[in-house]
Amino acid sequence: MLQQFTWGAFLLASFVLSFLWYCFVLLVFYRREVFGLFGDGLSERLPHRWEKGLESLEENAGGGLGEGRLVSSDSLMGRSAMPEGMAVLGMGQLSFGGNPDGRYEQVGLVADVIQELKLIFARLEKEAGSKLDFFRMLEKVKEDYGKIGAHPNVGAINEFIAAHVPFHLSSEELENLWY
């Protein structure tokens, strides 16, 4: 029975069936677009929020709140909260507690001051320096590291000085050492 069909009849039937299939797909899935091309009015343009004056990108870019608008940095649910136990700190506020072996910060301002103090103590021992010599040498350290008086670990530096200085310093002298 298939031998009775010619190639021309086969191609014509496949073109007609393909055309009907694509017409069906267009009418079912793209009905609004197809009828919108012919001007039937079935395809309406959706309204945009910015056309009704609900949002203005220029005003919102300034970061202020306006008539129902969100700040650009806020999300729909609001600003995200930091996880419990976390805080934003400056570099000088970061320190590690509980140094059981007596080591101080390995890198940074405190470590540099400790190294300078070690050099001062070595020089005081070598030259048999006095308390007045120590205060003179410490003035140079204060000039080089002026911010150390407000550092949160200044207490650890004072403990290091009290433990290694070759003479006695009172607690009042230790407190006023960096000012």
PDB file of C-alpha atoms in Angstrom:
ATOM      1  CA  MET A   1       0.000   0.000   0.000  1.00  0.00           C
ATOM      2  CA  LEU A   2       2.858   2.447   0.702  1.00  0.00           C
ATOM      3  CA  GLN A   3       4.070   1.917  -2.842  1.00  0.00           C
ATOM      4  CA  GLN A   4       1.012   3.751  -4.171  1.00  0.00           C
ATOM      5  CA  PHE A   5       2.149   7.086  -2.612  1.00  0.00           C
ATOM      6  CA  THR A   6       4.547   9.210  -4.644  1.00  0.00           C
ATOM      7  CA  TRP A   7       7.269  11.409  -3.219  1.00  0.00           C
ATOM      8  CA  GLY A   8       5.369  14.522  -4.215  1.00  0.00           C
ATOM      9  CA  ALA A   9       2.226  13.412  -2.385  1.00  0.00           C
ATOM     10  CA  PHE A  10       4.308  12.503   0.681  1.00  0.00           C
ATOM     11  CA  LEU A  11       6.072  15.892   0.773  1.00  0.00           C
ATOM     12  CA  LEU A  12       2.798  17.761   0.241  1.00  0.00           C
ATOM     13  CA  ALA A  13       1.134  15.853   3.097  1.00  0.00           C
ATOM     14  CA  SER A  14       4.095  16.448   5.442  1.00  0.00           C
ATOM     15  CA  PHE A  15       4.129  20.197   4.640  1.00  0.00           C
ATOM     16  CA  VAL A  16       0.373  20.507   5.209  1.00  0.00           C
ATOM     17  CA  LEU A  17       0.490  18.563   8.485  1.00  0.00           C
ATOM     18  CA  SER A  18       3.533  20.564   9.695  1.00  0.00           C
ATOM     19  CA  PHE A  19       1.775  23.833   8.815  1.00  0.00           C
ATOM     20  CA  LEU A  20      -1.349  22.756  10.731  1.00  0.00           C
ATOM     21  CA  TRP A  21       0.778  21.710  13.723  1.00  0.00           C
ATOM     22  CA  TYR A  22       2.609  25.060  13.919  1.00  0.00           C
ATOM     23  CA  CYS A  23      -0.690  26.958  13.518  1.00  0.00           C
ATOM     24  CA  PHE A  24      -2.093  24.969  16.435  1.00  0.00           C
ATOM     25  CA  VAL A  25       0.971  25.724  18.611  1.00  0.00           C
ATOM     26  CA  LEU A  26       0.852  29.436  17.741  1.00  0.00           C
ATOM     27  CA  LEU A  27      -2.851  29.728  18.495  1.00  0.00           C
ATOM     28  CA  VAL A  28      -2.687  27.814  21.757  1.00  0.00           C
ATOM     29  CA  PHE A  29       0.513  29.181  23.281  1.00  0.00           C
ATOM     30  CA  TYR A  30       0.974  32.575  21.581  1.00  0.00           C
ATOM     31  CA  ARG A  31      -2.644  33.644  21.068  1.00  0.00           C
ATOM     32  CA  ARG A  32      -2.267  37.208  22.407  1.00  0.00           C
ATOM     33  CA  GLU A  33       0.838  37.926  20.377  1.00  0.00           C
ATOM     34  CA  VAL A  34      -0.695  36.564  17.161  1.00  0.00           C
ATOM     35  CA  PHE A  35      -3.963  38.476  17.562  1.00  0.00           C
ATOM     36  CA  GLY A  36      -2.003  41.561  18.632  1.00  0.00           C
ATOM     37  CA  LEU A  37      -0.283  41.519  15.240  1.00  0.00           C
ATOM     38  CA  PHE A  38      -3.648  41.637  13.507  1.00  0.00           C
ATOM     39  CA  GLY A  39      -4.895  44.479  15.736  1.00  0.00           C
ATOM     40  CA  ASP A  40      -7.789  42.708  17.426  1.00  0.00           C
ATOM     41  CA  GLY A  41      -6.889  44.271  20.776  1.00  0.00           C
ATOM     42  CA  LEU A  42      -6.658  40.988  22.635  1.00  0.00           C
ATOM     43  CA  SER A  43      -3.062  41.759  23.478  1.00  0.00           C
ATOM     44  CA  GLU A  44      -2.850  44.561  26.067  1.00  0.00           C
ATOM     45  CA  ARG A  45       0.350  46.147  27.171  1.00  0.00           C
ATOM     46  CA  LEU A  46       0.955  45.568  30.857  1.00  0.00           C
ATOM     47  CA  PRO A  47       1.281  48.767  32.948  1.00  0.00           C
ATOM     48  CA  HIS A  48       4.705  49.589  34.355  1.00  0.00           C
ATOM     49  CA  ARG A  49       5.220  50.785  37.901  1.00  0.00           C
ATOM     50  CA  TRP A  50       7.412  53.716  36.871  1.00  0.00           C
ATOM     51  CA  GLU A  51       4.745  55.041  34.501  1.00  0.00           C
ATOM     52  CA  LYS A  52       2.287  55.476  37.349  1.00  0.00           C
ATOM     53  CA  GLY A  53       4.822  57.428  39.438  1.00  0.00           C
ATOM     54  CA  LEU A  54       5.274  54.760  42.092  1.00  0.00           C
ATOM     55  CA  GLU A  55       9.048  54.644  41.783  1.00  0.00           C
ATOM     56  CA  SER A  56      11.645  57.068  40.670  1.00  0.00           C
ATOM     57  CA  LEU A  57      15.162  55.775  40.189  1.00  0.00           C
ATOM     58  CA  GLU A  58      16.749  59.228  40.470  1.00  0.00           C
ATOM     59  CA  GLU A  59      15.184  59.968  43.867  1.00  0.00           C
ATOM     60  CA  ASN A  60      15.847  56.472  45.142  1.00  0.00           C
ATOM     61  CA  ALA A  61      19.533  56.649  44.215  1.00  0.00           C
ATOM     62  CA  GLY A  62      20.048  59.327  46.873  1.00  0.00           C
ATOM     63  CA  GLY A  63      19.334  56.797  49.590  1.00  0.00           C
ATOM     64  CA  GLY A  64      16.290  58.504  51.085  1.00  0.00           C
ATOM     65  CA  LEU A  65      12.863  57.136  51.689  1.00  0.00           C
ATOM     66  CA  GLY A  66       9.970  58.589  49.768  1.00  0.00           C
ATOM     67  CA  GLU A  67       6.306  57.835  49.236  1.00  0.00           C
ATOM     68  CA  GLY A  68       6.401  54.053  49.647  1.00  0.00           C
ATOM     69  CA  ARG A  69       9.796  53.633  48.001  1.00  0.00           C
ATOM     70  CA  LEU A  70      12.600  51.505  49.386  1.00  0.00           C
ATOM     71  CA  VAL A  71      16.177  52.602  49.841  1.00  0.00           C
ATOM     72  CA  SER A  72      18.384  50.942  47.244  1.00  0.00           C
ATOM     73  CA  SER A  73      20.537  49.241  49.893  1.00  0.00           C
ATOM     74  CA  ASP A  74      17.485  47.776  51.667  1.00  0.00           C
ATOM     75  CA  SER A  75      15.905  44.630  50.459  1.00  0.00           C
ATOM     76  CA  LEU A  76      12.209  43.952  50.536  1.00  0.00           C
ATOM     77  CA  MET A  77      12.503  42.305  53.954  1.00  0.00           C
ATOM     78  CA  GLY A  78      14.770  45.009  55.437  1.00  0.00           C
ATOM     79  CA  ARG A  79      18.433  45.111  56.263  1.00  0.00           C
ATOM     80  CA  SER A  80      20.074  41.840  57.184  1.00  0.00           C
ATOM     81  CA  ALA A  81      21.180  41.418  60.776  1.00  0.00           C
ATOM     82  CA  MET A  82      24.608  40.287  61.843  1.00  0.00           C
ATOM     83  CA  PRO A  83      24.721  36.721  63.187  1.00  0.00           C
ATOM     84  CA  GLU A  84      24.685  36.401  66.959  1.00  0.00           C
ATOM     85  CA  GLY A  85      28.100  36.930  68.495  1.00  0.00           C
ATOM     86  CA  MET A  86      29.559  38.847  65.551  1.00  0.00           C
ATOM     87  CA  ALA A  87      30.527  42.520  65.517  1.00  0.00           C
ATOM     88  CA  VAL A  88      32.403  44.868  63.221  1.00  0.00           C
ATOM     89  CA  LEU A  89      35.711  45.928  64.792  1.00  0.00           C
ATOM     90  CA  GLY A  90      38.525  48.195  63.781  1.00  0.00           C
ATOM     91  CA  MET A  91      42.024  46.834  63.300  1.00  0.00           C
ATOM     92  CA  GLY A  92      43.265  48.240  66.612  1.00  0.00           C
ATOM     93  CA  GLN A  93      40.414  46.648  68.551  1.00  0.00           C
ATOM     94  CA  LEU A  94      41.193  43.101  67.452  1.00  0.00           C
ATOM     95  CA  SER A  95      43.165  41.076  69.950  1.00  0.00           C
ATOM     96  CA  PHE A  96      43.394  37.473  71.060  1.00  0.00           C
ATOM     97  CA  GLY A  97      42.928  36.755  74.751  1.00  0.00           C
ATOM     98  CA  GLY A  98      44.331  33.995  76.845  1.00  0.00           C
ATOM     99  CA  ASN A  99      48.015  33.896  75.933  1.00  0.00           C
ATOM    100  CA  PRO A 100      49.077  31.106  78.301  1.00  0.00           C
ATOM    101  CA  ASP A 101      52.697  31.135  77.200  1.00  0.00           C
ATOM    102  CA  GLY A 102      53.076  34.913  77.618  1.00  0.00           C
ATOM    103  CA  ARG A 103      53.416  35.669  73.912  1.00  0.00           C
ATOM    104  CA  TYR A 104      51.917  38.894  72.667  1.00  0.00           C
ATOM    105  CA  GLU A 105      50.654  39.730  69.233  1.00  0.00           C
ATOM    106  CA  GLN A 106      53.065  38.374  66.655  1.00  0.00           C
ATOM    107  CA  VAL A 107      52.490  41.158  64.131  1.00  0.00           C
ATOM    108  CA  GLY A 108      51.370  44.744  64.545  1.00  0.00           C
ATOM    109  CA  LEU A 109      51.794  47.781  66.716  1.00  0.00           C
ATOM    110  CA  VAL A 110      52.064  45.958  70.043  1.00  0.00           C
ATOM    111  CA  ALA A 111      54.695  43.556  68.750  1.00  0.00           C
ATOM    112  CA  ASP A 112      56.747  46.460  67.399  1.00  0.00           C
ATOM    113  CA  VAL A 113      56.600  48.311  70.728  1.00  0.00           C
ATOM    114  CA  ILE A 114      57.558  45.129  72.625  1.00  0.00           C
ATOM    115  CA  GLN A 115      60.564  44.710  70.333  1.00  0.00           C
ATOM    116  CA  GLU A 116      61.617  48.324  70.917  1.00  0.00           C
ATOM    117  CA  LEU A 117      61.276  47.814  74.673  1.00  0.00           C
ATOM    118  CA  LYS A 118      63.449  44.690  74.506  1.00  0.00           C
ATOM    119  CA  LEU A 119      66.144  46.740  72.811  1.00  0.00           C
ATOM    120  CA  ILE A 120      65.825  49.448  75.480  1.00  0.00           C
ATOM    121  CA  PHE A 121      66.096  46.879  78.280  1.00  0.00           C
ATOM    122  CA  ALA A 122      69.174  45.311  76.673  1.00  0.00           C
ATOM    123  CA  ARG A 123      70.792  48.731  76.370  1.00  0.00           C
ATOM    124  CA  LEU A 124      69.923  49.597  79.999  1.00  0.00           C
ATOM    125  CA  GLU A 125      71.541  46.380  81.219  1.00  0.00           C
ATOM    126  CA  LYS A 126      74.591  46.878  79.031  1.00  0.00           C
ATOM    127  CA  GLU A 127      75.161  50.509  80.093  1.00  0.00           C
ATOM    128  CA  ALA A 128      73.789  50.145  83.657  1.00  0.00           C
ATOM    129  CA  GLY A 129      71.121  52.713  82.937  1.00  0.00           C
ATOM    130  CA  SER A 130      68.841  54.309  85.472  1.00  0.00           C
ATOM    131  CA  LYS A 131      65.165  55.114  85.610  1.00  0.00           C
ATOM    132  CA  LEU A 132      65.828  58.530  84.049  1.00  0.00           C
ATOM    133  CA  ASP A 133      67.636  56.885  81.096  1.00  0.00           C
ATOM    134  CA  PHE A 134      64.668  54.557  80.641  1.00  0.00           C
ATOM    135  CA  PHE A 135      62.226  57.485  80.480  1.00  0.00           C
ATOM    136  CA  ARG A 136      64.446  59.301  77.942  1.00  0.00           C
ATOM    137  CA  MET A 137      64.635  56.244  75.689  1.00  0.00           C
ATOM    138  CA  LEU A 138      60.906  55.700  76.074  1.00  0.00           C
ATOM    139  CA  GLU A 139      60.238  59.232  74.747  1.00  0.00           C
ATOM    140  CA  LYS A 140      61.607  58.143  71.355  1.00  0.00           C
ATOM    141  CA  VAL A 141      59.314  55.096  71.380  1.00  0.00           C
ATOM    142  CA  LYS A 142      56.338  57.365  72.211  1.00  0.00           C
ATOM    143  CA  GLU A 143      57.237  59.602  69.262  1.00  0.00           C
ATOM    144  CA  ASP A 144      57.492  56.650  66.895  1.00  0.00           C
ATOM    145  CA  TYR A 145      54.341  54.907  68.159  1.00  0.00           C
ATOM    146  CA  GLY A 146      52.113  57.780  69.243  1.00  0.00           C
ATOM    147  CA  LYS A 147      48.848  55.819  68.995  1.00  0.00           C
ATOM    148  CA  ILE A 148      49.936  53.173  71.486  1.00  0.00           C
ATOM    149  CA  GLY A 149      48.478  55.045  74.508  1.00  0.00           C
ATOM    150  CA  ALA A 150      44.932  54.456  73.238  1.00  0.00           C
ATOM    151  CA  HIS A 151      45.558  50.862  72.150  1.00  0.00           C
ATOM    152  CA  PRO A 152      43.399  48.253  73.926  1.00  0.00           C
ATOM    153  CA  ASN A 153      46.475  46.121  74.728  1.00  0.00           C
ATOM    154  CA  VAL A 154      48.441  48.860  76.468  1.00  0.00           C
ATOM    155  CA  GLY A 155      47.891  46.942  79.720  1.00  0.00           C
ATOM    156  CA  ALA A 156      49.800  43.955  78.315  1.00  0.00           C
ATOM    157  CA  ILE A 157      52.661  46.268  77.334  1.00  0.00           C
ATOM    158  CA  ASN A 158      52.729  47.743  80.838  1.00  0.00           C
ATOM    159  CA  GLU A 159      52.826  44.220  82.323  1.00  0.00           C
ATOM    160  CA  PHE A 160      55.758  43.399  80.053  1.00  0.00           C
ATOM    161  CA  ILE A 161      57.573  46.570  81.200  1.00  0.00           C
ATOM    162  CA  ALA A 162      56.914  45.825  84.884  1.00  0.00           C
ATOM    163  CA  ALA A 163      58.230  42.275  84.481  1.00  0.00           C
ATOM    164  CA  HIS A 164      61.414  43.155  82.568  1.00  0.00           C
ATOM    165  CA  VAL A 165      62.534  46.604  83.732  1.00  0.00           C
ATOM    166  CA  PRO A 166      65.697  46.371  85.913  1.00  0.00           C
ATOM    167  CA  PHE A 167      64.263  48.742  88.565  1.00  0.00           C
ATOM    168  CA  HIS A 168      60.939  49.297  90.323  1.00  0.00           C
ATOM    169  CA  LEU A 169      58.159  51.317  88.667  1.00  0.00           C
ATOM    170  CA  SER A 170      55.077  52.300  90.649  1.00  0.00           C
ATOM    171  CA  SER A 171      51.588  51.658  89.317  1.00  0.00           C
ATOM    172  CA  GLU A 172      51.087  55.424  88.856  1.00  0.00           C
ATOM    173  CA  GLU A 173      54.247  55.631  86.733  1.00  0.00           C
ATOM    174  CA  LEU A 174      53.060  52.699  84.621  1.00  0.00           C
ATOM    175  CA  GLU A 175      49.661  54.275  84.034  1.00  0.00           C
ATOM    176  CA  ASN A 176      51.131  57.646  83.023  1.00  0.00           C
ATOM    177  CA  LEU A 177      53.919  56.086  80.964  1.00  0.00           C
ATOM    178  CA  TRP A 178      52.299  56.561  77.554  1.00  0.00           C
ATOM    179  CA  TYR A 179      50.777  60.023  78.098  1.00  0.00           C
TER     180      TYR A 179
END
